[in-house]
Amino acid sequence: MRIDLDVNGSRHSVDIDPSQTLLDVLRDELGLTGTKYGCGEGRCGACMVLVGSHAVASCTVPAQSAAGAKITTIEGLEHDGHLHPVQQAFLDEQAFQCAYCTPGMIMAGVALLRANPQPTAGEIAQGLETNVCRCGTYPRIVAAVRRAAAAGGGESRP
Amino acid sequence: MITRDQSEGASRREFLKMLGGGLLVVLVTRDALAAPALGARLTEAAPGAPQIPEDVNAWLHIDHNGAVTVFTGKVEFGQGIRTSLAQEVAEELRVPLSSIRLVMGDTMLTPFDMGTFGSRSTPQMGTQLRKVAATARERLVALAGARWHVDHGGLTAADGRVTDPRTGHSLRYGELTAGRAITATVSDDVALTPKPHWTVAGTSAPRVGARDLVTGRHQYTSDMRVPNMQYAKMLRAPSLGATLASLDASAAQTMPGVVVTRDGDFVGVTAPSAAAAAKALGALRATWTPAPGAAPSSRDIYDYLRHTPAQEAGPGHEGGSTEPFERGDVTAALAAAPHRLTQSYTVAYIAHVPLEPRAALAQFTHEAGGDRLTVWTGTQRPFAVRDQVAQAVAMPNDRVRVIVPDTGSGYGGKHTGEAAVEAARLAQRIGRPVKLVWTREEEFRWAYFRPAGVIDVDAGVDANGLITAWTFDNYNSGPAAIRPWYAIANQRVTFHPSVSPLRQGSYRALAATANHFARESHVSELARMVEMDPVAFRLKNIDDPRLRDVLQKAADRFGWPGSNRQAGHGVGVACGFEKGGYVATCAEVSVDRGSGEVRIVRAVTAFDCGAIVNPDGLRNQISGALVQGIGGALFESIEFDHGVIRNAHLAEYRVPRFSDVPAIDVVLVDRPDEPSMGAGEAPIMALAPAVAAAIFEATGVRLRALPMAPTGIKFAAASGAGSR
């Protein structure tokens, strides 16, 4: 079946199989491989993208149900060579090791700051609880989200 | 050092031709040992044909533009070694960090390497690359001296240039080779820059390539794509050891673009998309014959391991031997000891859960000399996997090239090449490139685990608080860090490998975690038995000044033992030594009297691994190891029954998350005069026993099984003093 997806401000007409998840289509059909597969059941957050303003686990979303929604992936955060404040904060805090979880963490952080521009450390931990960093860099990730908040990372962006 | 075969040298020579002019510096392990001559031995060859000896361990090339390329078989899995090795090269070569590129883990381009494990990259490869870079610098200075007809002793090398301060002459490194191809080999006595003079090494340089990590641009193996590539899925047995009785692939084979490959029990499907491959897999109808005989389950595993000896150590049992270690007369000393304590400890199988599951992309190309196979895969042992793949597809080693893109972690769990072999076999069969990415469930069921084990400890203490006798019997966990570093006159320490019902292998720190859990838990109990403070008791029994120092520093930073403890809180301490790293951890826990839930509130770790190469990277490793250690300490455990893993999903296998993380304080102990050692493993070891001691202080319950509290602490069942 053919659906229209609005990803990072561009419209894509894609021929999909009804069994495909949004994650499958982003990675395999659109080549947006910044969004990662981690568990396939919404328990690790590696596949998080924004649907509207909410961070969702794209591995649990049937692709057809995302048709028409405004989808943002990690590739859509950078504008004119400028990193999003949350991306910049992850760099500044060196908030990663293997970094496989990083795109999902950043998307979850962006969504959190849109809903709560000045979160406490506890609210960040709670807000990102779905996201797993197996390398254990959680304290740095909390610090990065706080840093982004201080830098105005909660602004509403396209 | 393993000698490369001649054919491998051939493909490498082709590559070296491509390098063209410039300076090539190589470190030759065997030749360096055999050669009586000291100092760099130099060969000048015609342009385009540098001569390179066999048995090279590391090499570095500086081209005519001054670009520095370092070749090492090590791989980057998130530990930051790409950055710290580049810092060490930049330091010795006197060039900016940004001018250095590391080619890593590529069996065609990089020298042979055993693999990235055992905390060896910093002490071994780091030292080798420093020697290589220092030799390159010396050689460039000598070239400048010859060019200017001056004594090169007065020349300086800095910022990628050699300068004569007396005349003001200055040339960039790239200019000094003047189009020639020059090869230099390193001798072991080349002078290295001491740490007090470091300006690039020793600093918290940010990770190389980090921008691509936050933009999603970095391509892990699972992200790669080549033209004409097919997606694969493998058919898996319903239980360990089951064999394929029948297969009906007719429905799958009618699907467009689908090919089913069967070779015995090896069954894979390939299709033009991942979704089509998954559908084809689902359409296979297979029946299986379970493995014969009764298989132990996670409920009776410890009895099984204790009573089912293996003839020899296996995977996961690295880091020591099965030879018993004996000192003094332990039987007599135990009998004579006024205080004696005997206990057993257990550790469960746990999974690595690397967030990037196993993945491989295999591509055959047809070339004049015959087929070549390139496999991209995230493995910690690219050369071993190359050999494994070559054997699986019946090709000579030199026709197979394994490339390891910077990978989504491993923790010891990616020593093997399962996905690489599977993708290669399927690509060979269908004549097109194949990508295979394991699912999380496959990773849980078909990778390997940290060994489960049982440890019996029997110890005696004299009236003055000195440990006088120590027996330690480890069944199946492994021999790493099995011997106590306490000064004990009478010891018998034995590792007994067992037959394991589950596939087991390496895991971050190997058995050092299990052995430290048993040893340090036991020592904490001994301290209580003789009514001594656990820090003071340890200091009384430890001679090693560096171990004493980290223990003291952790205790000081923690404010050990503290007073005015909140209700339900307790503190504990543990320390240890492994692979050149000294670690001490103090932990504070809180236990909810109602729910039994255990939370680690605070952890302080002091760590000494010699001269620090990158303080921020080191902090990241130590803190990450502590967090990973929380899982194995409190709740990670593989449950299995009749050859089936029962918790093969993240919903059922609990890993540490944000809410599990305590306030972490890391104390770095820098030793500028000591060699730099690895840090990926040792910091994980002391957490579990420190937490066990803290739980005891909080509750009066001794927990001697890892994980300690997968469902919280059951106060009623524990009744004060027993183990679970």
mmCIF file of N, CA and C in Angstrom, chain B residues 527-610:
data_model
loop_
_atom_site.group_PDB
_atom_site.id
_atom_site.type_symbol
_atom_site.label_atom_id
_atom_site.label_comp_id
_atom_site.label_asym_id
_atom_site.label_seq_id
_atom_site.Cartn_x
_atom_site.Cartn_y
_atom_site.Cartn_z
ATOM 1 N N ALA B 527 35.322 -9.120 59.176
ATOM 2 C CA ALA B 527 35.549 -7.891 59.940
ATOM 3 C C ALA B 527 34.523 -7.774 61.065
ATOM 4 N N ARG B 528 33.271 -8.097 60.722
ATOM 5 C CA ARG B 528 32.219 -8.014 61.733
ATOM 6 C C ARG B 528 32.442 -9.049 62.836
ATOM 7 N N MET B 529 32.903 -10.229 62.406
ATOM 8 C CA MET B 529 33.139 -11.308 63.360
ATOM 9 C C MET B 529 34.145 -10.890 64.426
ATOM 10 N N VAL B 530 35.167 -10.147 64.007
ATOM 11 C CA VAL B 530 36.203 -9.732 64.971
ATOM 12 C C VAL B 530 35.941 -8.297 65.447
ATOM 13 N N GLU B 531 34.770 -7.796 65.122
ATOM 14 C CA GLU B 531 34.329 -6.485 65.605
ATOM 15 C C GLU B 531 35.291 -5.368 65.230
ATOM 16 N N MET B 532 35.692 -5.385 63.973
ATOM 17 C CA MET B 532 36.523 -4.288 63.476
ATOM 18 C C MET B 532 35.770 -3.541 62.381
ATOM 19 N N ASP B 533 36.101 -2.271 62.232
ATOM 20 C CA ASP B 533 35.564 -1.491 61.119
ATOM 21 C C ASP B 533 36.045 -2.128 59.806
ATOM 22 N N PRO B 534 35.174 -2.265 58.803
ATOM 23 C CA PRO B 534 35.579 -2.973 57.573
ATOM 24 C C PRO B 534 36.709 -2.281 56.795
ATOM 25 N N VAL B 535 36.823 -0.971 56.913
ATOM 26 C CA VAL B 535 37.959 -0.301 56.255
ATOM 27 C C VAL B 535 39.238 -0.591 57.041
ATOM 28 N N ALA B 536 39.155 -0.442 58.355
ATOM 29 C CA ALA B 536 40.336 -0.692 59.188
ATOM 30 C C ALA B 536 40.796 -2.148 59.068
ATOM 31 N N PHE B 537 39.835 -3.075 59.024
ATOM 32 C CA PHE B 537 40.161 -4.498 58.894
ATOM 33 C C PHE B 537 40.897 -4.757 57.574
ATOM 34 N N ARG B 538 40.427 -4.136 56.515
ATOM 35 C CA ARG B 538 41.091 -4.320 55.219
ATOM 36 C C ARG B 538 42.501 -3.730 55.258
ATOM 37 N N LEU B 539 42.603 -2.526 55.785
ATOM 38 C CA LEU B 539 43.925 -1.882 55.812
ATOM 39 C C LEU B 539 44.913 -2.724 56.623
ATOM 40 N N LYS B 540 44.417 -3.398 57.643
ATOM 41 C CA LYS B 540 45.296 -4.240 58.452
ATOM 42 C C LYS B 540 45.811 -5.436 57.658
ATOM 43 N N ASN B 541 45.017 -5.863 56.679
ATOM 44 C CA ASN B 541 45.370 -7.088 55.946
ATOM 45 C C ASN B 541 45.900 -6.856 54.525
ATOM 46 N N ILE B 542 46.006 -5.592 54.119
ATOM 47 C CA ILE B 542 46.495 -5.283 52.764
ATOM 48 C C ILE B 542 47.855 -4.619 52.866
ATOM 49 N N ASP B 543 48.819 -5.144 52.103
ATOM 50 C CA ASP B 543 50.153 -4.533 52.061
ATOM 51 C C ASP B 543 50.294 -3.547 50.904
ATOM 52 N N ASP B 544 49.659 -3.846 49.785
ATOM 53 C CA ASP B 544 49.898 -3.072 48.559
ATOM 54 C C ASP B 544 49.557 -1.595 48.763
ATOM 55 N N PRO B 545 50.550 -0.717 48.609
ATOM 56 C CA PRO B 545 50.291 0.699 48.920
ATOM 57 C C PRO B 545 49.259 1.344 47.997
ATOM 58 N N ARG B 546 49.210 0.912 46.751
ATOM 59 C CA ARG B 546 48.246 1.545 45.840
ATOM 60 C C ARG B 546 46.820 1.108 46.167
ATOM 61 N N LEU B 547 46.673 -0.139 46.584
ATOM 62 C CA LEU B 547 45.338 -0.604 46.966
ATOM 63 C C LEU B 547 44.898 0.085 48.261
ATOM 64 N N ARG B 548 45.823 0.195 49.186
ATOM 65 C CA ARG B 548 45.517 0.909 50.442
ATOM 66 C C ARG B 548 45.093 2.344 50.135
ATOM 67 N N ASP B 549 45.777 2.931 49.183
ATOM 68 C CA ASP B 549 45.520 4.334 48.863
ATOM 69 C C ASP B 549 44.117 4.542 48.269
ATOM 70 N N VAL B 550 43.716 3.706 47.308
ATOM 71 C CA VAL B 550 42.363 3.901 46.749
ATOM 72 C C VAL B 550 41.302 3.642 47.810
ATOM 73 N N LEU B 551 41.569 2.676 48.673
ATOM 74 C CA LEU B 551 40.599 2.378 49.735
ATOM 75 C C LEU B 551 40.446 3.587 50.659
ATOM 76 N N GLN B 552 41.576 4.133 51.052
ATOM 77 C CA GLN B 552 41.543 5.298 51.942
ATOM 78 C C GLN B 552 40.871 6.487 51.271
ATOM 79 N N LYS B 553 41.167 6.681 49.972
ATOM 80 C CA LYS B 553 40.613 7.840 49.264
ATOM 81 C C LYS B 553 39.101 7.703 49.076
ATOM 82 N N ALA B 554 38.646 6.491 48.763
ATOM 83 C CA ALA B 554 37.197 6.292 48.616
ATOM 84 C C ALA B 554 36.507 6.534 49.956
ATOM 85 N N ALA B 555 37.105 6.001 51.020
ATOM 86 C CA ALA B 555 36.508 6.158 52.356
ATOM 87 C C ALA B 555 36.471 7.632 52.755
ATOM 88 N N ASP B 556 37.543 8.340 52.472
ATOM 89 C CA ASP B 556 37.594 9.770 52.836
ATOM 90 C C ASP B 556 36.525 10.556 52.082
ATOM 91 N N ARG B 557 36.435 10.335 50.770
ATOM 92 C CA ARG B 557 35.471 11.084 49.982
ATOM 93 C C ARG B 557 34.040 10.758 50.407
ATOM 94 N N PHE B 558 33.838 9.499 50.765
ATOM 95 C CA PHE B 558 32.504 9.047 51.161
ATOM 96 C C PHE B 558 32.141 9.597 52.547
ATOM 97 N N GLY B 559 33.159 9.911 53.340
ATOM 98 C CA GLY B 559 32.916 10.270 54.730
ATOM 99 C C GLY B 559 32.647 9.029 55.571
ATOM 100 N N TRP B 560 33.439 7.994 55.299
ATOM 101 C CA TRP B 560 33.245 6.686 55.942
ATOM 102 C C TRP B 560 33.462 6.766 57.441
ATOM 103 N N PRO B 561 32.687 6.078 58.275
ATOM 104 C CA PRO B 561 31.443 5.413 57.871
ATOM 105 C C PRO B 561 30.252 6.349 57.970
ATOM 106 N N GLY B 562 30.498 7.560 58.485
ATOM 107 C CA GLY B 562 29.391 8.503 58.645
ATOM 108 C C GLY B 562 28.571 8.173 59.878
ATOM 109 N N SER B 563 27.701 9.105 60.220
ATOM 110 C CA SER B 563 26.852 8.866 61.383
ATOM 111 C C SER B 563 25.467 9.404 61.060
ATOM 112 N N ASN B 564 24.564 9.321 62.006
ATOM 113 C CA ASN B 564 23.194 9.804 61.817
ATOM 114 C C ASN B 564 22.563 9.205 60.561
ATOM 115 N N ARG B 565 22.768 7.894 60.403
ATOM 116 C CA ARG B 565 22.184 7.233 59.238
ATOM 117 C C ARG B 565 20.660 7.292 59.304
ATOM 118 N N GLN B 566 20.026 7.567 58.143
ATOM 119 C CA GLN B 566 18.566 7.515 58.098
ATOM 120 C C GLN B 566 18.095 6.078 58.339
ATOM 121 N N ALA B 567 16.890 5.964 58.845
ATOM 122 C CA ALA B 567 16.323 4.627 59.057
ATOM 123 C C ALA B 567 16.240 3.890 57.733
ATOM 124 N N GLY B 568 16.613 2.625 57.732
ATOM 125 C CA GLY B 568 16.553 1.830 56.513
ATOM 126 C C GLY B 568 17.745 2.023 55.589
ATOM 127 N N HIS B 569 18.712 2.845 56.009
ATOM 128 C CA HIS B 569 19.907 3.040 55.191
ATOM 129 C C HIS B 569 21.080 2.248 55.774
ATOM 130 N N GLY B 570 22.013 1.877 54.905
ATOM 131 C CA GLY B 570 23.220 1.209 55.364
ATOM 132 C C GLY B 570 24.360 1.519 54.414
ATOM 133 N N VAL B 571 25.594 1.356 54.892
ATOM 134 C CA VAL B 571 26.755 1.610 54.040
ATOM 135 C C VAL B 571 27.642 0.371 53.985
ATOM 136 N N GLY B 572 28.375 0.255 52.891
ATOM 137 C CA GLY B 572 29.284 -0.868 52.735
ATOM 138 C C GLY B 572 30.482 -0.460 51.902
ATOM 139 N N VAL B 573 31.534 -1.263 51.997
ATOM 140 C CA VAL B 573 32.770 -0.946 51.285
ATOM 141 C C VAL B 573 33.361 -2.224 50.696
ATOM 142 N N ALA B 574 34.063 -2.073 49.589
ATOM 143 C CA ALA B 574 34.816 -3.199 49.020
ATOM 144 C C ALA B 574 35.936 -2.630 48.173
ATOM 145 N N CYS B 575 36.967 -3.451 47.932
ATOM 146 C CA CYS B 575 38.076 -2.983 47.108
ATOM 147 C C CYS B 575 38.654 -4.145 46.323
ATOM 148 N N GLY B 576 39.544 -3.833 45.414
ATOM 149 C CA GLY B 576 40.121 -4.914 44.639
ATOM 150 C C GLY B 576 41.141 -4.442 43.623
ATOM 151 N N PHE B 577 41.720 -5.420 42.942
ATOM 152 C CA PHE B 577 42.778 -5.164 41.980
ATOM 153 C C PHE B 577 42.647 -6.161 40.847
ATOM 154 N N GLU B 578 42.733 -5.662 39.610
ATOM 155 C CA GLU B 578 42.704 -6.562 38.460
ATOM 156 C C GLU B 578 43.203 -5.809 37.232
ATOM 157 N N LYS B 579 43.991 -6.491 36.408
ATOM 158 C CA LYS B 579 44.440 -5.932 35.125
ATOM 159 C C LYS B 579 45.045 -4.544 35.284
ATOM 160 N N GLY B 580 45.817 -4.363 36.346
ATOM 161 C CA GLY B 580 46.525 -3.103 36.530
ATOM 162 C C GLY B 580 45.681 -1.998 37.114
ATOM 163 N N GLY B 581 44.422 -2.275 37.441
ATOM 164 C CA GLY B 581 43.551 -1.246 38.005
ATOM 165 C C GLY B 581 43.245 -1.530 39.461
ATOM 166 N N TYR B 582 43.377 -0.491 40.300
ATOM 167 C CA TYR B 582 43.063 -0.601 41.722
ATOM 168 C C TYR B 582 41.763 0.135 41.959
ATOM 169 N N VAL B 583 40.823 -0.531 42.638
ATOM 170 C CA VAL B 583 39.498 0.078 42.788
ATOM 171 C C VAL B 583 39.011 -0.094 44.220
ATOM 172 N N ALA B 584 38.323 0.929 44.706
ATOM 173 C CA ALA B 584 37.606 0.814 45.983
ATOM 174 C C ALA B 584 36.286 1.549 45.824
ATOM 175 N N THR B 585 35.226 0.930 46.330
ATOM 176 C CA THR B 585 33.886 1.528 46.238
ATOM 177 C C THR B 585 33.227 1.528 47.614
ATOM 178 N N CYS B 586 32.662 2.671 47.967
ATOM 179 C CA CYS B 586 31.788 2.758 49.135
ATOM 180 C C CYS B 586 30.383 3.020 48.623
ATOM 181 N N ALA B 587 29.411 2.321 49.194
ATOM 182 C CA ALA B 587 28.035 2.476 48.724
ATOM 183 C C ALA B 587 27.103 2.678 49.899
ATOM 184 N N GLU B 588 26.060 3.459 49.646
ATOM 185 C CA GLU B 588 24.986 3.607 50.622
ATOM 186 C C GLU B 588 23.701 3.153 49.963
ATOM 187 N N VAL B 589 22.935 2.319 50.676
ATOM 188 C CA VAL B 589 21.665 1.852 50.135
ATOM 189 C C VAL B 589 20.539 2.254 51.073
ATOM 190 N N SER B 590 19.340 2.257 50.495
ATOM 191 C CA SER B 590 18.151 2.361 51.344
ATOM 192 C C SER B 590 17.267 1.172 51.017
ATOM 193 N N VAL B 591 16.668 0.600 52.022
ATOM 194 C CA VAL B 591 15.787 -0.545 51.820
ATOM 195 C C VAL B 591 14.419 -0.200 52.397
ATOM 196 N N ASP B 592 13.406 -0.340 51.554
ATOM 197 C CA ASP B 592 12.045 -0.060 51.993
ATOM 198 C C ASP B 592 11.542 -1.249 52.804
ATOM 199 N N ARG B 593 11.261 -0.993 54.056
ATOM 200 C CA ARG B 593 10.866 -2.058 54.988
ATOM 201 C C ARG B 593 9.570 -2.731 54.533
ATOM 202 N N GLY B 594 8.713 -1.969 53.879
ATOM 203 C CA GLY B 594 7.434 -2.528 53.441
ATOM 204 C C GLY B 594 7.558 -3.350 52.171
ATOM 205 N N SER B 595 8.086 -2.743 51.116
ATOM 206 C CA SER B 595 8.131 -3.425 49.813
ATOM 207 C C SER B 595 9.378 -4.295 49.669
ATOM 208 N N GLY B 596 10.395 -4.035 50.473
ATOM 209 C CA GLY B 596 11.654 -4.746 50.339
ATOM 210 C C GLY B 596 12.527 -4.208 49.226
ATOM 211 N N GLU B 597 12.100 -3.124 48.588
ATOM 212 C CA GLU B 597 12.862 -2.586 47.470
ATOM 213 C C GLU B 597 14.199 -2.009 47.941
ATOM 214 N N VAL B 598 15.252 -2.352 47.196
ATOM 215 C CA VAL B 598 16.591 -1.857 47.501
ATOM 216 C C VAL B 598 16.950 -0.756 46.509
ATOM 217 N N ARG B 599 17.406 0.360 47.006
ATOM 218 C CA ARG B 599 17.921 1.419 46.133
ATOM 219 C C ARG B 599 19.343 1.749 46.537
ATOM 220 N N ILE B 600 20.204 1.861 45.549
ATOM 221 C CA ILE B 600 21.550 2.349 45.848
ATOM 222 C C ILE B 600 21.451 3.872 45.802
ATOM 223 N N VAL B 601 21.760 4.504 46.913
ATOM 224 C CA VAL B 601 21.559 5.940 47.023
ATOM 225 C C VAL B 601 22.791 6.706 46.567
ATOM 226 N N ARG B 602 23.941 6.143 46.887
ATOM 227 C CA ARG B 602 25.178 6.893 46.698
ATOM 228 C C ARG B 602 26.305 5.888 46.485
ATOM 229 N N ALA B 603 27.205 6.184 45.572
ATOM 230 C CA ALA B 603 28.382 5.327 45.389
ATOM 231 C C ALA B 603 29.591 6.206 45.123
ATOM 232 N N VAL B 604 30.663 5.924 45.842
ATOM 233 C CA VAL B 604 31.932 6.619 45.615
ATOM 234 C C VAL B 604 32.947 5.572 45.190
ATOM 235 N N THR B 605 33.596 5.792 44.058
ATOM 236 C CA THR B 605 34.640 4.863 43.617
ATOM 237 C C THR B 605 35.942 5.621 43.404
ATOM 238 N N ALA B 606 36.992 5.128 44.025
ATOM 239 C CA ALA B 606 38.334 5.640 43.745
ATOM 240 C C ALA B 606 39.032 4.627 42.854
ATOM 241 N N PHE B 607 39.720 5.125 41.821
ATOM 242 C CA PHE B 607 40.328 4.218 40.850
ATOM 243 C C PHE B 607 41.708 4.710 40.460
ATOM 244 N N ASP B 608 42.632 3.766 40.386
ATOM 245 C CA ASP B 608 44.023 4.051 40.006
ATOM 246 C C ASP B 608 44.399 3.088 38.895
ATOM 247 N N CYS B 609 44.654 3.630 37.689
ATOM 248 C CA CYS B 609 45.130 2.779 36.586
ATOM 249 C C CYS B 609 46.413 3.369 36.007
ATOM 250 N N GLY B 610 47.235 3.943 36.884
ATOM 251 C CA GLY B 610 48.511 4.488 36.425
ATOM 252 C C GLY B 610 48.348 5.900 35.888
#
